[in-house]
GROMACS .gro file of C-alpha atoms in nm:
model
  159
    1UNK     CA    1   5.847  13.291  18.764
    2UNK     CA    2   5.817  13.652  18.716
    3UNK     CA    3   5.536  13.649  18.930
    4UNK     CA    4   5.562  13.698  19.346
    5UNK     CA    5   5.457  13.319  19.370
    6UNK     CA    6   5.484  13.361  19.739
    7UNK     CA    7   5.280  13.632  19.798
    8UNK     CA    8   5.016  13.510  19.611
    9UNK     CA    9   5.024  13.148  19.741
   10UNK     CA   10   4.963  13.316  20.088
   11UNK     CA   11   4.714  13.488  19.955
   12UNK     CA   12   4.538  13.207  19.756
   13UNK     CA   13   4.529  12.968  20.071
   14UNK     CA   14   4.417  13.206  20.314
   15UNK     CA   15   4.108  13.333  20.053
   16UNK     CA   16   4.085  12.917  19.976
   17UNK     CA   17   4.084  12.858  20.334
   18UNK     CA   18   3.809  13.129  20.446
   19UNK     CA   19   3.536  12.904  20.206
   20UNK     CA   20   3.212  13.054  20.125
   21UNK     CA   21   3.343  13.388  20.344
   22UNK     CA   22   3.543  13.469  20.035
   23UNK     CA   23   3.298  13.527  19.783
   24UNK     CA   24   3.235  13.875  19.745
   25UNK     CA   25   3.577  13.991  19.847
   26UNK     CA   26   3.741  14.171  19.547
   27UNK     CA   27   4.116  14.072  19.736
   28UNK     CA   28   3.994  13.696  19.712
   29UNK     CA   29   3.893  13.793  19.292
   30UNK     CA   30   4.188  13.995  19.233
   31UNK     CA   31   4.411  13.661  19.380
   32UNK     CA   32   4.265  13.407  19.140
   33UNK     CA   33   4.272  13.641  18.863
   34UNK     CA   34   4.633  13.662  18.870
   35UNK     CA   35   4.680  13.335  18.930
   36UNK     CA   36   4.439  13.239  18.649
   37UNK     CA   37   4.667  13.437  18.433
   38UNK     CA   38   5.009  13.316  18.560
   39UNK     CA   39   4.850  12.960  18.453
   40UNK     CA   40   4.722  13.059  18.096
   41UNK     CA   41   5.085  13.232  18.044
   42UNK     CA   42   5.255  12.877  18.184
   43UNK     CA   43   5.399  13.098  18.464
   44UNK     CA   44   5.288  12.915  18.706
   45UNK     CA   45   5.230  12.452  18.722
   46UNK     CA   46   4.958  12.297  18.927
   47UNK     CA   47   5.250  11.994  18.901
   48UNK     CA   48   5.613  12.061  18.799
   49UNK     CA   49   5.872  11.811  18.729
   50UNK     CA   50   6.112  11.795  19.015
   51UNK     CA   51   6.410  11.534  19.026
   52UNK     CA   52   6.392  11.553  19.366
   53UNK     CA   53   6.105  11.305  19.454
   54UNK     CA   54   6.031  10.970  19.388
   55UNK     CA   55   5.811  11.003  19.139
   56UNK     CA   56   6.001  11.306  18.980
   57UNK     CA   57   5.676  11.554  19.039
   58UNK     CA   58   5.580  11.772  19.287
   59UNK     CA   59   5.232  11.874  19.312
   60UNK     CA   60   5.142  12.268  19.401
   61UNK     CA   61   4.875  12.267  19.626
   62UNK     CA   62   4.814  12.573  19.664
   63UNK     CA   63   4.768  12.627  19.279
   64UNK     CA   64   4.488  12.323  19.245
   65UNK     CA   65   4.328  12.555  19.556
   66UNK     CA   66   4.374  12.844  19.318
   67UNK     CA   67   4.179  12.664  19.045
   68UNK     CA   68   3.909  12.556  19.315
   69UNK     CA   69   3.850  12.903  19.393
   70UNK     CA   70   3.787  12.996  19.102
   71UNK     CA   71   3.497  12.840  19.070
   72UNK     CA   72   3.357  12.903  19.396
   73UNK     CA   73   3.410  13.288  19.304
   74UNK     CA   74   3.237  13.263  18.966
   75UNK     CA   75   2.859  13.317  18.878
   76UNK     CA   76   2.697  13.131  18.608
   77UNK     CA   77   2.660  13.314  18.310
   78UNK     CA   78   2.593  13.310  17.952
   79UNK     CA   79   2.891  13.306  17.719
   80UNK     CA   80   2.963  13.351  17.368
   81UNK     CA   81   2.773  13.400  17.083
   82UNK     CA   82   2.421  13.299  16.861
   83UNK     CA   83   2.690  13.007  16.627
   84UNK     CA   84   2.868  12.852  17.032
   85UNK     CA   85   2.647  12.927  17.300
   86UNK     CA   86   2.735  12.827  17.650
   87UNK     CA   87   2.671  12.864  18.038
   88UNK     CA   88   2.958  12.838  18.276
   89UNK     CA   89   3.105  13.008  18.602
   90UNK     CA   90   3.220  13.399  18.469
   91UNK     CA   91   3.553  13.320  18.610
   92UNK     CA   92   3.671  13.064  18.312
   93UNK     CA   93   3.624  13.180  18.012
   94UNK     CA   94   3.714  13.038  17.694
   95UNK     CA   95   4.073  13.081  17.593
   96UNK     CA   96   4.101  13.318  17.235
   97UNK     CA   97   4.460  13.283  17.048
   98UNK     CA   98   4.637  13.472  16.803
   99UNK     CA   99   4.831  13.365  16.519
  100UNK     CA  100   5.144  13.480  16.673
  101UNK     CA  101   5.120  13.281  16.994
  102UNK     CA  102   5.129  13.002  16.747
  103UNK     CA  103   4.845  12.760  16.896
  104UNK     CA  104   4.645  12.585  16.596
  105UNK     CA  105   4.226  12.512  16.735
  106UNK     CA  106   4.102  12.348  16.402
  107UNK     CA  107   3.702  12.422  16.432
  108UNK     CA  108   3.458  12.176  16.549
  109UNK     CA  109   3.368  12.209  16.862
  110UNK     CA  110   3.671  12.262  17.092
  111UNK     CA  111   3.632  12.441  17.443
  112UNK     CA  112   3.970  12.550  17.581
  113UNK     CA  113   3.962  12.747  17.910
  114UNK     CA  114   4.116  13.084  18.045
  115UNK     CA  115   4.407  12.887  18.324
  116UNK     CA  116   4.472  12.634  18.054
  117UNK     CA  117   4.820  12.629  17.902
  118UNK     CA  118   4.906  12.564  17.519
  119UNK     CA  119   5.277  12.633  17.411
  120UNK     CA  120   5.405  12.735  17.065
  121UNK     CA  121   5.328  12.466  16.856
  122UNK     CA  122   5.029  12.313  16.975
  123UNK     CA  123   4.769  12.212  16.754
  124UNK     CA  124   4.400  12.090  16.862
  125UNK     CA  125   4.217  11.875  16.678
  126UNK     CA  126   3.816  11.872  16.782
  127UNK     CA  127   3.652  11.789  16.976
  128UNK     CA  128   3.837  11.816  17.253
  129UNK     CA  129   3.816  12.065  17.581
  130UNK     CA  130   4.115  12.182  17.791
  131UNK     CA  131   4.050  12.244  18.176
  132UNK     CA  132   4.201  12.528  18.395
  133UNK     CA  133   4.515  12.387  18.511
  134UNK     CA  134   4.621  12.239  18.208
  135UNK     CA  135   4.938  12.205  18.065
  136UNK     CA  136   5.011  12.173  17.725
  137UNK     CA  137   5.402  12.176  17.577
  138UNK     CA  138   5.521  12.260  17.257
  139UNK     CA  139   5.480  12.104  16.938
  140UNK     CA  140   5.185  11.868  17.111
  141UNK     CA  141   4.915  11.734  16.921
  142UNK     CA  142   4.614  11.648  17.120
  143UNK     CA  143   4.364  11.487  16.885
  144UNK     CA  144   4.031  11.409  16.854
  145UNK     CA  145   3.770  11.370  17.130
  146UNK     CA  146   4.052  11.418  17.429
  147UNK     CA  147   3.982  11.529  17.726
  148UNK     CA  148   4.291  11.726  17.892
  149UNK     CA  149   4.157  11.797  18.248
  150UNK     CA  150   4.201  12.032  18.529
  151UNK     CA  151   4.601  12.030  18.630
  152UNK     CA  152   4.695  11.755  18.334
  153UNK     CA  153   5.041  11.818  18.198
  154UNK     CA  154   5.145  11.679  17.862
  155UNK     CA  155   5.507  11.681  17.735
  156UNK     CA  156   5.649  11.776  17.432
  157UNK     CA  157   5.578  11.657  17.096
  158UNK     CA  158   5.341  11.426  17.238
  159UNK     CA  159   5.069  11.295  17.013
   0.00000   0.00000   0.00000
């Protein structure tokens, strides 16, 4: 991580921790914004694998907390434009790519969100959405009418 992921796991538990006292406080927005872009950059897991425990995953609590606070912090408002017109909290936007980060969204109706994870190689067949927390490895295809929800992780070259 290139990220000071202890700093701002303090910092995301205490703001998750203080509830509806942290709305308003630009420390609590600044926090979840860089979390929300360690997760779109795949800096930072809501679940990692980890050899270590039975299962072989650890889940990061303090990351789904992250994502929860998000939302508390956001407003409703109107997004994007007179063709995709939609209302959701200001605080997850949808995800844009560029051709070089090498994501294919085929058009039809496919929402994927600012947290949300894709990797080189990705492509996205619609519909489909793609929650905050989400994460997506390379070479993936996740087809039609798929739902890949808050904190999901998905392999590589899975289809």
């Amino acid at each position: 991580m290139t990220i000071d992921s202890t700093t701002l796991k303090a910092d995301i538990q205490r703001f998750f921790s203080a509830g509806a006292d942290a709305i308003g406080d630009r420390g609590a927005m600044d926090a979840f914004l860089e979390l929300r872009s360690a997760l779109s950059a795949g800096r930072v897991r809501a679940a990692e694998p980890d050899s270590g425990t039975a299962l072989g995953w650890r889940v990061n609590t303090w990351v789904k907390q992250g994502i929860l606070l998000g939302f508390r912090l956001g407003s409703m408002v109107q997004m994007g434009g007179d063709e995709f017109s939609f209302v959701d909290k200001s605080t997850y936007p949808a995800r844009r790519f560029d051709p070089e980060q090498g994501v294919r969204v085929v058009p039809g109706g496919s929402a994927i969100r600012e947290g949300a994870f894709l990797a080189r190689g990705v492509v996205c067949m619609p519909p489909h959405v793609r929650n905050a927390g989400a994460y997506v490895d390379e070479g993936t295809m996740v087809d039609s009418h798929a739902l890949v929800g808050s904190c999901a992780q998905i392999g590589k070259r899975v289809h």
